[in-house]
Amino acid sequence: EADIYQTPRYLVIGTGKKITLECSQTMGHDKMYWYQQDPGMELHLIHYSYGVNSTEKGDLSSESTVSRIRTEHFPLTLESARPSHTSQYLCASRTSGETQYFGPGTRLLVL
Amino acid sequence: AQKITQTQPGMFVQEKEAVTLDCTYDTSDQSYGLFWYKQPSSGEMIFLIYQGSYDEQNATEGRYSLNFQKARKSANLVISASQLGDSAMYFCSIRYSGNTPLVFGKGTRLSVIA
């Protein structure tokens, strides 16, 4: 079992608001990832990190930013939420071992 | 482009029957890893099974097994004795050599019928 947490689990917010989605893991994993997924659709990688002070952009530009100041924490920030950001956001982590574990996800609705 | 293909958008299976979910991949790398995840309607991604490109034996985990055919670049998931709780989306994914992030297929929605 993996110990990876995401908050909030559900968020309804108005257009133009700044939001931060939290992701934390207690396994000491160095690699962490953020994916965006519409219901029943494929996952799109939006950001990832190989360790502290390392961040990379993924395939999907979602007008978001991330930071990795601590190993266990990888927050995702949307500076100005738009209805097109409505989706599920999944955080994941792994070590140099093979298995990538996912958090429970945050479902975001932007009105 | 390196990618994963799942050709079955949806599948139905009778309870207690076996079902195979197809997955093919495209890579010129020799070293890679293949993963299957289950996503129930609640939304979380649950790791099911892993197959390394150099593993000679097909991976098995309980009722899940992976039919790995390296020359054909396929990694099909076999679920034996299907249960109603197996109804979910199933995603095939690949990690290429090095630290590259997982690449996911579009998924297959499996419905188990009583």
mmCIF file of C-alpha atoms in Angstrom:
data_model
loop_
_atom_site.group_PDB
_atom_site.id
_atom_site.type_symbol
_atom_site.label_atom_id
_atom_site.label_comp_id
_atom_site.label_asym_id
_atom_site.label_seq_id
_atom_site.Cartn_x
_atom_site.Cartn_y
_atom_site.Cartn_z
ATOM 1 C CA GLU A 1 0.000 0.000 0.000
ATOM 2 C CA ALA A 2 1.131 3.493 -0.819
ATOM 3 C CA ASP A 3 0.853 6.499 1.478
ATOM 4 C CA ILE A 4 0.136 9.360 -0.870
ATOM 5 C CA TYR A 5 -2.426 12.010 -0.023
ATOM 6 C CA GLN A 6 -4.229 14.691 -1.948
ATOM 7 C CA THR A 7 -6.282 17.595 -0.644
ATOM 8 C CA PRO A 8 -8.885 18.734 -1.235
ATOM 9 C CA ARG A 9 -10.670 15.728 -2.654
ATOM 10 C CA TYR A 10 -13.342 17.930 -4.230
ATOM 11 C CA LEU A 11 -13.241 21.643 -5.048
ATOM 12 C CA VAL A 12 -15.787 23.970 -6.631
ATOM 13 C CA ILE A 13 -14.438 27.412 -7.393
ATOM 14 C CA GLY A 14 -15.188 30.455 -9.493
ATOM 15 C CA THR A 15 -13.371 31.575 -12.612
ATOM 16 C CA GLY A 16 -10.267 33.660 -12.003
ATOM 17 C CA LYS A 17 -9.486 32.302 -8.554
ATOM 18 C CA LYS A 18 -6.033 31.072 -7.606
ATOM 19 C CA ILE A 19 -5.996 27.527 -6.271
ATOM 20 C CA THR A 20 -3.398 25.122 -4.947
ATOM 21 C CA LEU A 21 -3.874 21.378 -5.004
ATOM 22 C CA GLU A 22 -1.851 19.609 -2.359
ATOM 23 C CA CYS A 23 -0.007 16.309 -2.716
ATOM 24 C CA SER A 24 2.069 14.650 -0.034
ATOM 25 C CA GLN A 25 3.710 11.261 0.313
ATOM 26 C CA THR A 26 5.356 9.672 3.309
ATOM 27 C CA MET A 27 7.400 7.047 1.471
ATOM 28 C CA GLY A 28 10.457 9.185 0.765
ATOM 29 C CA HIS A 29 9.924 8.844 -2.979
ATOM 30 C CA ASP A 30 12.122 11.143 -5.016
ATOM 31 C CA LYS A 31 10.015 11.179 -8.186
ATOM 32 C CA MET A 32 6.574 12.778 -8.207
ATOM 33 C CA TYR A 33 4.047 13.448 -10.960
ATOM 34 C CA TRP A 34 0.838 15.359 -11.692
ATOM 35 C CA TYR A 35 -1.684 14.082 -14.228
ATOM 36 C CA GLN A 36 -4.912 15.622 -15.512
ATOM 37 C CA GLN A 37 -7.750 13.313 -16.476
ATOM 38 C CA ASP A 38 -11.256 13.993 -17.745
ATOM 39 C CA PRO A 39 -13.811 11.346 -16.647
ATOM 40 C CA GLY A 40 -13.256 8.021 -18.408
ATOM 41 C CA MET A 41 -10.481 9.444 -20.541
ATOM 42 C CA GLU A 42 -6.725 9.044 -20.786
ATOM 43 C CA LEU A 43 -4.251 10.570 -18.355
ATOM 44 C CA HIS A 44 -2.200 13.558 -19.434
ATOM 45 C CA LEU A 45 1.098 14.328 -17.708
ATOM 46 C CA ILE A 46 1.259 17.992 -16.741
ATOM 47 C CA HIS A 47 4.262 18.258 -14.402
ATOM 48 C CA TYR A 48 6.863 16.032 -12.784
ATOM 49 C CA SER A 49 9.827 16.201 -10.480
ATOM 50 C CA TYR A 50 12.902 14.034 -10.003
ATOM 51 C CA GLY A 51 13.674 15.430 -6.586
ATOM 52 C CA VAL A 52 13.943 18.547 -4.476
ATOM 53 C CA ASN A 53 14.303 21.724 -6.564
ATOM 54 C CA SER A 54 13.664 19.740 -9.764
ATOM 55 C CA THR A 55 10.510 20.370 -11.830
ATOM 56 C CA GLU A 56 9.673 19.587 -15.457
ATOM 57 C CA LYS A 57 6.705 20.330 -17.706
ATOM 58 C CA GLY A 58 4.790 17.433 -19.166
ATOM 59 C CA ASP A 59 2.873 17.100 -22.413
ATOM 60 C CA LEU A 60 -0.182 19.087 -21.429
ATOM 61 C CA SER A 61 0.121 22.787 -20.847
ATOM 62 C CA SER A 62 -2.489 23.535 -18.228
ATOM 63 C CA GLU A 63 -1.295 26.977 -17.187
ATOM 64 C CA SER A 64 -0.230 25.614 -13.861
ATOM 65 C CA THR A 65 2.954 25.642 -11.830
ATOM 66 C CA VAL A 66 4.523 23.281 -9.321
ATOM 67 C CA SER A 67 7.203 23.449 -6.689
ATOM 68 C CA ARG A 68 9.314 20.846 -4.901
ATOM 69 C CA ILE A 69 10.871 22.380 -1.847
ATOM 70 C CA ARG A 70 10.542 19.249 0.269
ATOM 71 C CA THR A 71 10.795 15.621 -0.821
ATOM 72 C CA GLU A 72 7.368 14.723 0.512
ATOM 73 C CA HIS A 73 5.411 17.682 -0.873
ATOM 74 C CA PHE A 74 4.545 18.533 -4.502
ATOM 75 C CA PRO A 75 1.794 21.183 -4.740
ATOM 76 C CA LEU A 76 0.145 22.211 -8.014
ATOM 77 C CA THR A 77 -1.034 25.822 -8.421
ATOM 78 C CA LEU A 78 -3.458 27.296 -10.929
ATOM 79 C CA GLU A 79 -2.931 31.066 -10.945
ATOM 80 C CA SER A 80 -6.301 31.836 -12.551
ATOM 81 C CA ALA A 81 -8.808 29.005 -12.750
ATOM 82 C CA ARG A 82 -10.944 28.663 -15.896
ATOM 83 C CA PRO A 83 -13.838 26.329 -16.756
ATOM 84 C CA SER A 84 -11.444 24.445 -19.085
ATOM 85 C CA HIS A 85 -9.501 23.420 -15.967
ATOM 86 C CA THR A 86 -12.474 21.386 -14.763
ATOM 87 C CA SER A 87 -11.084 17.864 -14.473
ATOM 88 C CA GLN A 88 -9.622 15.313 -12.093
ATOM 89 C CA TYR A 89 -6.023 15.853 -10.986
ATOM 90 C CA LEU A 90 -4.004 12.812 -9.952
ATOM 91 C CA CYS A 91 -0.704 12.933 -8.088
ATOM 92 C CA ALA A 92 1.715 10.002 -8.156
ATOM 93 C CA SER A 93 5.136 9.081 -6.820
ATOM 94 C CA ARG A 94 7.810 6.407 -7.010
ATOM 95 C CA THR A 95 11.419 5.690 -6.139
ATOM 96 C CA SER A 96 13.896 4.190 -8.545
ATOM 97 C CA GLY A 97 11.890 1.019 -8.100
ATOM 98 C CA GLU A 98 9.359 0.345 -10.770
ATOM 99 C CA THR A 99 5.916 0.821 -9.267
ATOM 100 C CA GLN A 100 4.296 4.244 -9.460
ATOM 101 C CA TYR A 101 1.631 4.846 -6.823
ATOM 102 C CA PHE A 102 -1.239 7.272 -7.161
ATOM 103 C CA GLY A 103 -3.095 9.444 -4.701
ATOM 104 C CA PRO A 104 -6.907 9.429 -4.525
ATOM 105 C CA GLY A 105 -7.244 12.457 -6.822
ATOM 106 C CA THR A 106 -8.789 15.915 -6.629
ATOM 107 C CA ARG A 107 -11.945 16.603 -8.615
ATOM 108 C CA LEU A 108 -12.034 20.251 -9.637
ATOM 109 C CA LEU A 109 -15.050 22.134 -10.954
ATOM 110 C CA VAL A 110 -14.532 25.699 -12.145
ATOM 111 C CA LEU A 111 -17.716 27.680 -12.620
ATOM 112 C CA ALA B 1 6.404 8.540 -31.577
ATOM 113 C CA GLN B 2 6.547 6.081 -28.748
ATOM 114 C CA LYS B 3 3.067 5.234 -27.569
ATOM 115 C CA ILE B 4 0.634 2.770 -26.063
ATOM 116 C CA THR B 5 -2.474 1.541 -27.909
ATOM 117 C CA GLN B 6 -5.552 0.023 -26.321
ATOM 118 C CA THR B 7 -7.925 -0.842 -29.162
ATOM 119 C CA GLN B 8 -10.956 -1.847 -27.071
ATOM 120 C CA PRO B 9 -12.852 1.193 -25.745
ATOM 121 C CA GLY B 10 -15.280 -1.110 -23.948
ATOM 122 C CA MET B 11 -15.605 -4.786 -23.087
ATOM 123 C CA PHE B 12 -18.305 -6.924 -21.515
ATOM 124 C CA VAL B 13 -17.678 -10.202 -19.704
ATOM 125 C CA GLN B 14 -19.905 -12.614 -17.861
ATOM 126 C CA GLU B 15 -19.220 -13.055 -14.177
ATOM 127 C CA LYS B 16 -16.777 -15.934 -13.491
ATOM 128 C CA GLU B 17 -15.490 -15.894 -17.066
ATOM 129 C CA ALA B 18 -11.987 -14.849 -18.123
ATOM 130 C CA VAL B 19 -11.355 -11.717 -20.177
ATOM 131 C CA THR B 20 -8.357 -10.372 -22.091
ATOM 132 C CA LEU B 21 -7.705 -6.655 -22.434
ATOM 133 C CA ASP B 22 -5.416 -5.773 -25.316
ATOM 134 C CA CYS B 23 -2.396 -3.494 -25.208
ATOM 135 C CA THR B 24 0.276 -2.878 -27.824
ATOM 136 C CA TYR B 25 3.188 -0.524 -27.593
ATOM 137 C CA ASP B 26 5.698 1.098 -29.839
ATOM 138 C CA THR B 27 9.327 1.410 -28.817
ATOM 139 C CA SER B 28 12.823 0.909 -30.129
ATOM 140 C CA ASP B 29 14.210 0.711 -26.599
ATOM 141 C CA GLN B 30 15.455 -2.642 -25.320
ATOM 142 C CA SER B 31 14.799 -1.831 -21.679
ATOM 143 C CA TYR B 32 11.307 -0.817 -20.624
ATOM 144 C CA GLY B 33 8.586 -1.701 -18.158
ATOM 145 C CA LEU B 34 4.891 -2.339 -18.713
ATOM 146 C CA PHE B 35 2.210 -1.631 -16.123
ATOM 147 C CA TRP B 36 -1.510 -2.134 -15.803
ATOM 148 C CA TYR B 37 -3.721 -0.001 -13.585
ATOM 149 C CA LYS B 38 -7.381 -0.287 -12.620
ATOM 150 C CA GLN B 39 -9.519 2.806 -12.122
ATOM 151 C CA PRO B 40 -12.945 2.241 -10.521
ATOM 152 C CA SER B 41 -15.651 4.875 -10.696
ATOM 153 C CA SER B 42 -14.301 6.418 -7.491
ATOM 154 C CA GLY B 43 -11.359 7.670 -9.548
ATOM 155 C CA GLU B 44 -8.271 6.306 -7.822
ATOM 156 C CA MET B 45 -5.636 4.487 -9.873
ATOM 157 C CA ILE B 46 -4.813 1.045 -8.502
ATOM 158 C CA PHE B 47 -1.619 -0.707 -9.584
ATOM 159 C CA LEU B 48 -2.293 -4.264 -10.760
ATOM 160 C CA ILE B 49 0.731 -5.842 -12.394
ATOM 161 C CA TYR B 50 4.178 -5.131 -13.829
ATOM 162 C CA GLN B 51 6.258 -6.779 -16.581
ATOM 163 C CA GLY B 52 9.870 -5.901 -17.321
ATOM 164 C CA SER B 53 11.105 -6.172 -20.888
ATOM 165 C CA TYR B 54 13.809 -8.641 -19.860
ATOM 166 C CA ASP B 55 11.499 -10.831 -17.787
ATOM 167 C CA GLU B 56 11.187 -14.184 -19.466
ATOM 168 C CA GLN B 57 8.200 -15.331 -17.475
ATOM 169 C CA ASN B 58 4.784 -13.719 -17.827
ATOM 170 C CA ALA B 59 3.887 -11.763 -14.691
ATOM 171 C CA THR B 60 1.054 -12.994 -12.504
ATOM 172 C CA GLU B 61 -0.677 -11.427 -9.498
ATOM 173 C CA GLY B 62 -3.593 -13.408 -8.170
ATOM 174 C CA ARG B 63 -6.358 -13.370 -10.805
ATOM 175 C CA TYR B 64 -4.328 -11.053 -13.030
ATOM 176 C CA SER B 65 -1.767 -12.237 -15.519
ATOM 177 C CA LEU B 66 0.074 -10.479 -18.282
ATOM 178 C CA ASN B 67 0.405 -12.156 -21.669
ATOM 179 C CA PHE B 68 3.701 -10.613 -22.771
ATOM 180 C CA GLN B 69 4.705 -11.140 -26.407
ATOM 181 C CA LYS B 70 7.833 -9.093 -26.877
ATOM 182 C CA ALA B 71 8.285 -9.695 -30.601
ATOM 183 C CA ARG B 72 4.719 -8.552 -31.255
ATOM 184 C CA LYS B 73 5.082 -5.687 -28.761
ATOM 185 C CA SER B 74 1.956 -6.664 -26.922
ATOM 186 C CA ALA B 75 1.205 -6.879 -23.203
ATOM 187 C CA ASN B 76 -2.363 -8.060 -22.795
ATOM 188 C CA LEU B 77 -3.967 -8.265 -19.361
ATOM 189 C CA VAL B 78 -5.877 -11.432 -18.561
ATOM 190 C CA ILE B 79 -8.382 -11.387 -15.713
ATOM 191 C CA SER B 80 -9.555 -14.831 -14.690
ATOM 192 C CA ALA B 81 -12.834 -15.612 -12.914
ATOM 193 C CA SER B 82 -14.246 -12.109 -13.364
ATOM 194 C CA GLN B 83 -16.095 -10.546 -10.462
ATOM 195 C CA LEU B 84 -18.622 -7.723 -10.401
ATOM 196 C CA GLY B 85 -16.037 -5.604 -8.608
ATOM 197 C CA ASP B 86 -13.761 -5.856 -11.632
ATOM 198 C CA SER B 87 -15.989 -3.415 -13.497
ATOM 199 C CA ALA B 88 -13.728 -0.397 -14.048
ATOM 200 C CA MET B 89 -11.445 1.380 -16.500
ATOM 201 C CA TYR B 90 -8.170 -0.401 -17.161
ATOM 202 C CA PHE B 91 -5.093 1.452 -18.330
ATOM 203 C CA CYS B 92 -1.965 0.007 -19.874
ATOM 204 C CA SER B 93 1.204 2.060 -19.508
ATOM 205 C CA ILE B 94 4.886 1.917 -20.367
ATOM 206 C CA ARG B 95 8.035 3.346 -18.872
ATOM 207 C CA TYR B 96 10.904 3.604 -21.287
ATOM 208 C CA SER B 97 14.517 3.400 -20.204
ATOM 209 C CA GLY B 98 15.821 5.844 -17.659
ATOM 210 C CA ASN B 99 13.659 8.052 -15.534
ATOM 211 C CA THR B 100 10.985 8.872 -18.087
ATOM 212 C CA PRO B 101 7.427 9.209 -16.766
ATOM 213 C CA LEU B 102 4.816 6.593 -17.526
ATOM 214 C CA VAL B 103 2.961 6.912 -20.834
ATOM 215 C CA PHE B 104 -0.647 5.728 -20.669
ATOM 216 C CA GLY B 105 -3.035 4.280 -23.218
ATOM 217 C CA LYS B 106 -6.584 5.590 -23.615
ATOM 218 C CA GLY B 107 -8.003 2.813 -21.451
ATOM 219 C CA THR B 108 -10.605 0.058 -21.758
ATOM 220 C CA ARG B 109 -13.854 0.147 -19.830
ATOM 221 C CA LEU B 110 -14.686 -3.343 -18.568
ATOM 222 C CA SER B 111 -18.211 -4.201 -17.494
ATOM 223 C CA VAL B 112 -18.828 -7.481 -15.684
ATOM 224 C CA ILE B 113 -22.355 -8.833 -16.079
ATOM 225 C CA ALA B 114 -24.033 -11.027 -13.467
#
